[in-house]
Amino acid sequence: GQSLEQPSEVTAVEGAIVQINCTYQTSGFYGLSWYQQHDGGAPTFLSYNALDGLEETGRFSSFLSRSDSYGYLLLQELQMKDSASYFCASGQKVTFGTGTKLQVIP
Amino acid sequence: EADIYQTPRYLVIGTGKKITLECSQTMGHDKMYWYQQDPGMELHLIHYSYGVNSTEKGDLSSESTVSRIRTEHFPLTLESARPSHTSQYLCASSESGTSSYGYTFGSGTRLTVV
């Protein structure tokens, strides 16, 4: 089976940098993905890491360490619109993490 | 424009009724999925399909059933709705092979059974 654990809530200031962690236990590894979901909306795909290291996409970066079964999503230059829930996901039949609700404050 | 569509967006229905939630995608994706999500909670996989005439149950036990007669269409049916079925149902699709592009989700159906 698979399980992916995330902090339940994170609060950060507009303009700052925030890191959302994800630790996973999976039978087999199929990469680690990240999704953003605003309240009442559908999840949208942000990034995918198949190999160790950092992947950068604009203000968002995602990191993976397979030896530590750990990854994180890094959001830079935070904006109010970044307030949302963020999910890591992995698995052949993709399992989603417990989700982290990010609140960006002025 | 390639996309994935779910209807209805909202549904309030009485206990015991039969309902079908529609999901269609225009991207030609082989893989399609149904997830159930309660407000503020994680997504749970309830059904998936890797192609026409292929359907499997997910990790979360569900009383719903699905069919995949056409590549673009993946409807979910509840034969007898109950209040415990109240939730949001999200349909998604993905390309075969690499996960580099992730899943594309529909807007979801918010189901309330009274």
Tab-separated table of C-alpha atoms in Angstrom:
chain	number	residue	atom	x	y	z
A	1	GLY	CA	0.000	0.000	0.000
A	2	GLN	CA	0.906	3.639	-0.026
A	3	SER	CA	0.770	6.436	2.513
A	4	LEU	CA	1.893	10.028	2.126
A	5	GLU	CA	2.038	12.323	5.129
A	6	GLN	CA	1.977	16.123	5.049
A	7	PRO	CA	1.591	18.868	7.667
A	8	SER	CA	-2.084	19.789	7.923
A	9	GLU	CA	-1.671	23.582	7.891
A	10	VAL	CA	0.998	26.153	7.089
A	11	THR	CA	0.759	29.939	7.380
A	12	ALA	CA	3.174	32.310	5.625
A	13	VAL	CA	3.462	36.002	4.827
A	14	GLU	CA	2.910	37.461	1.372
A	15	GLY	CA	6.226	37.770	-0.472
A	16	ALA	CA	7.929	35.134	1.662
A	17	ILE	CA	9.072	31.571	0.855
A	18	VAL	CA	7.308	28.486	2.206
A	19	GLN	CA	8.188	24.785	2.102
A	20	ILE	CA	5.563	22.029	2.257
A	21	ASN	CA	6.957	18.613	3.160
A	22	CYS	CA	5.810	15.148	2.157
A	23	THR	CA	7.067	11.854	3.536
A	24	TYR	CA	5.918	8.683	1.864
A	25	GLN	CA	5.810	4.927	2.215
A	26	THR	CA	5.085	3.163	-1.040
A	27	SER	CA	5.355	-0.343	-2.438
A	28	GLY	CA	7.396	0.491	-5.498
A	29	PHE	CA	8.134	4.049	-6.494
A	30	TYR	CA	6.435	5.883	-9.349
A	31	GLY	CA	7.652	9.422	-8.860
A	32	LEU	CA	6.215	12.190	-6.700
A	33	SER	CA	3.711	14.734	-7.995
A	34	TRP	CA	2.258	17.901	-6.495
A	35	TYR	CA	-1.203	19.365	-6.941
A	36	GLN	CA	-2.853	22.629	-5.911
A	37	GLN	CA	-6.529	22.823	-4.995
A	38	HIS	CA	-8.408	26.012	-4.183
A	39	ASP	CA	-11.520	25.796	-2.004
A	40	GLY	CA	-14.412	24.478	-4.068
A	41	GLY	CA	-12.152	23.791	-7.034
A	42	ALA	CA	-10.518	20.808	-8.673
A	43	PRO	CA	-6.882	19.819	-8.135
A	44	THR	CA	-4.452	21.157	-10.737
A	45	PHE	CA	-1.115	19.538	-11.514
A	46	LEU	CA	1.957	21.523	-10.459
A	47	SER	CA	5.051	19.361	-10.838
A	48	TYR	CA	6.516	15.872	-11.007
A	49	ASN	CA	9.824	14.414	-9.762
A	50	ALA	CA	10.950	11.052	-11.075
A	51	LEU	CA	14.565	11.428	-9.939
A	52	ASP	CA	16.330	12.952	-6.942
A	53	GLY	CA	16.895	16.675	-6.998
A	54	LEU	CA	15.120	19.927	-7.617
A	55	GLU	CA	12.654	20.704	-10.413
A	56	GLU	CA	11.861	24.382	-10.957
A	57	THR	CA	8.758	25.792	-12.603
A	58	GLY	CA	8.502	29.529	-12.175
A	59	ARG	CA	7.826	30.435	-8.538
A	60	PHE	CA	7.282	26.772	-7.652
A	61	SER	CA	10.012	24.182	-7.148
A	62	SER	CA	9.754	20.571	-6.062
A	63	PHE	CA	12.450	18.429	-4.485
A	64	LEU	CA	12.774	14.664	-4.104
A	65	SER	CA	15.082	12.412	-2.094
A	66	ARG	CA	14.261	8.769	-2.793
A	67	SER	CA	16.744	7.492	-0.200
A	68	ASP	CA	14.877	9.474	2.482
A	69	SER	CA	11.379	8.814	1.041
A	70	TYR	CA	10.880	12.548	1.257
A	71	GLY	CA	9.979	15.444	-0.944
A	72	TYR	CA	8.906	19.041	-0.653
A	73	LEU	CA	7.218	21.793	-2.589
A	74	LEU	CA	8.820	25.226	-2.370
A	75	LEU	CA	6.769	28.311	-3.140
A	76	GLN	CA	8.635	31.580	-3.577
A	77	GLU	CA	7.420	35.200	-3.659
A	78	LEU	CA	4.142	34.118	-2.101
A	79	GLN	CA	0.976	35.772	-3.353
A	80	MET	CA	-2.450	35.863	-1.753
A	81	LYS	CA	-3.776	33.683	-4.585
A	82	ASP	CA	-1.414	30.902	-3.456
A	83	SER	CA	-3.728	30.286	-0.477
A	84	ALA	CA	-4.977	26.785	-1.241
A	85	SER	CA	-4.503	23.151	-0.302
A	86	TYR	CA	-1.467	21.344	-1.668
A	87	PHE	CA	-1.263	17.578	-2.125
A	88	CYS	CA	1.669	15.322	-2.875
A	89	ALA	CA	0.808	12.152	-4.784
A	90	SER	CA	2.503	8.955	-5.864
A	91	GLY	CA	1.862	5.386	-6.914
A	92	GLN	CA	0.898	3.362	-9.944
A	93	LYS	CA	-2.724	3.965	-8.956
A	94	VAL	CA	-2.035	7.455	-7.731
A	95	THR	CA	-2.522	7.905	-3.992
A	96	PHE	CA	-2.806	11.445	-2.678
A	97	GLY	CA	-1.259	12.718	0.524
A	98	THR	CA	-3.158	14.043	3.503
A	99	GLY	CA	-2.950	17.592	2.127
A	100	THR	CA	-1.556	20.864	3.484
A	101	LYS	CA	-3.735	23.944	3.746
A	102	LEU	CA	-1.590	27.015	3.046
A	103	GLN	CA	-2.788	30.367	4.266
A	104	VAL	CA	-0.966	33.427	2.943
A	105	ILE	CA	-1.393	36.500	5.124
A	106	PRO	CA	-0.628	40.145	4.277
B	1	GLU	CA	-10.135	22.826	-26.560
B	2	ALA	CA	-9.074	19.534	-24.941
B	3	ASP	CA	-10.631	19.177	-21.534
B	4	ILE	CA	-12.489	16.953	-19.082
B	5	TYR	CA	-16.131	17.599	-18.251
B	6	GLN	CA	-18.291	16.487	-15.359
B	7	THR	CA	-22.049	16.840	-15.041
B	8	PRO	CA	-23.980	17.730	-13.051
B	9	ARG	CA	-21.924	20.242	-11.067
B	10	TYR	CA	-24.283	20.003	-8.091
B	11	LEU	CA	-26.908	17.344	-7.312
B	12	VAL	CA	-29.338	17.023	-4.420
B	13	ILE	CA	-31.253	13.776	-4.453
B	14	GLY	CA	-33.442	11.696	-2.169
B	15	THR	CA	-32.420	8.463	-0.468
B	16	GLY	CA	-32.931	5.369	-2.587
B	17	LYS	CA	-32.696	7.095	-5.960
B	18	LYS	CA	-30.462	5.843	-8.733
B	19	ILE	CA	-27.993	8.395	-10.065
B	20	THR	CA	-25.314	8.547	-12.730
B	21	LEU	CA	-22.486	11.047	-12.623
B	22	GLU	CA	-21.133	11.830	-16.069
B	23	CYS	CA	-17.474	12.300	-17.009
B	24	SER	CA	-16.134	12.894	-20.511
B	25	GLN	CA	-12.710	13.893	-21.788
B	26	THR	CA	-11.611	15.093	-25.200
B	27	MET	CA	-7.882	14.464	-24.799
B	28	GLY	CA	-7.856	10.846	-25.953
B	29	HIS	CA	-6.441	9.683	-22.630
B	30	ASP	CA	-6.547	5.941	-21.983
B	31	LYS	CA	-6.474	6.231	-18.191
B	32	MET	CA	-9.435	7.593	-16.252
B	33	TYR	CA	-10.179	7.742	-12.525
B	34	TRP	CA	-12.864	8.570	-9.990
B	35	TYR	CA	-11.922	10.081	-6.651
B	36	GLN	CA	-14.116	10.873	-3.657
B	37	GLN	CA	-13.262	13.871	-1.507
B	38	ASP	CA	-14.977	15.252	1.590
B	39	PRO	CA	-14.504	19.001	2.278
B	40	GLY	CA	-10.985	19.792	3.451
B	41	MET	CA	-9.936	16.171	3.261
B	42	GLU	CA	-7.711	14.042	1.058
B	43	LEU	CA	-8.757	12.409	-2.200
B	44	HIS	CA	-9.587	8.705	-2.186
B	45	LEU	CA	-9.469	6.581	-5.341
B	46	ILE	CA	-12.718	4.648	-5.809
B	47	HIS	CA	-12.482	3.445	-9.442
B	48	TYR	CA	-10.051	3.511	-12.322
B	49	SER	CA	-9.827	2.380	-15.920
B	50	TYR	CA	-6.819	1.852	-18.167
B	51	GLY	CA	-8.862	1.597	-21.341
B	52	VAL	CA	-12.101	0.510	-22.966
B	53	ASN	CA	-13.800	-2.401	-21.171
B	54	SER	CA	-11.226	-2.185	-18.355
B	55	THR	CA	-12.396	-1.087	-14.891
B	56	GLU	CA	-10.999	-1.738	-11.415
B	57	LYS	CA	-11.954	-0.779	-7.887
B	58	GLY	CA	-9.714	1.627	-6.047
B	59	ASP	CA	-8.440	1.662	-2.503
B	60	LEU	CA	-11.607	3.083	-0.945
B	61	SER	CA	-14.543	0.722	-0.858
B	62	SER	CA	-17.484	2.187	-2.715
B	63	GLU	CA	-21.000	1.025	-3.505
B	64	SER	CA	-20.818	2.750	-6.866
B	65	THR	CA	-20.104	1.099	-10.219
B	66	VAL	CA	-18.458	2.391	-13.394
B	67	SER	CA	-18.331	1.504	-17.070
B	68	ARG	CA	-15.924	2.300	-19.898
B	69	ILE	CA	-17.558	1.564	-23.236
B	70	ARG	CA	-15.903	4.464	-25.042
B	71	THR	CA	-12.453	5.947	-24.463
B	72	GLU	CA	-13.828	9.416	-23.782
B	73	HIS	CA	-16.649	8.457	-21.391
B	74	PHE	CA	-16.402	7.105	-17.814
B	75	PRO	CA	-19.734	7.389	-15.960
B	76	LEU	CA	-20.225	6.479	-12.292
B	77	THR	CA	-23.524	5.027	-11.072
B	78	LEU	CA	-25.067	4.697	-7.630
B	79	GLU	CA	-27.979	2.245	-7.745
B	80	SER	CA	-29.487	3.413	-4.452
B	81	ALA	CA	-28.201	6.671	-3.009
B	82	ARG	CA	-27.783	7.047	0.765
B	83	PRO	CA	-26.840	10.021	2.960
B	84	SER	CA	-23.403	8.414	3.499
B	85	HIS	CA	-22.754	8.967	-0.223
B	86	THR	CA	-22.838	12.724	0.274
B	87	SER	CA	-19.447	13.963	-0.934
B	88	GLN	CA	-17.604	15.514	-3.866
B	89	TYR	CA	-16.786	13.172	-6.743
B	90	LEU	CA	-13.849	14.103	-8.967
B	91	CYS	CA	-13.097	12.536	-12.331
B	92	ALA	CA	-9.579	12.643	-13.774
B	93	SER	CA	-7.671	11.381	-16.788
B	94	SER	CA	-4.037	10.917	-17.736
B	95	GLU	CA	-1.861	9.788	-20.577
B	96	SER	CA	-0.531	6.245	-20.589
B	97	GLY	CA	3.079	5.774	-19.643
B	98	THR	CA	4.923	8.657	-18.032
B	99	SER	CA	3.418	10.582	-15.142
B	100	SER	CA	5.276	13.730	-16.155
B	101	TYR	CA	2.108	15.559	-17.122
B	102	GLY	CA	0.040	14.484	-14.144
B	103	TYR	CA	-3.692	14.105	-13.991
B	104	THR	CA	-6.251	16.476	-15.457
B	105	PHE	CA	-9.279	16.803	-13.203
B	106	GLY	CA	-12.832	17.745	-13.986
B	107	SER	CA	-14.623	20.395	-11.921
B	108	GLY	CA	-16.300	17.733	-9.794
B	109	THR	CA	-19.858	16.845	-8.806
B	110	ARG	CA	-21.015	17.845	-5.343
B	111	LEU	CA	-23.564	15.218	-4.340
B	112	THR	CA	-25.961	15.647	-1.438
B	113	VAL	CA	-28.276	12.792	-0.528
B	114	VAL	CA	-31.152	13.773	1.747
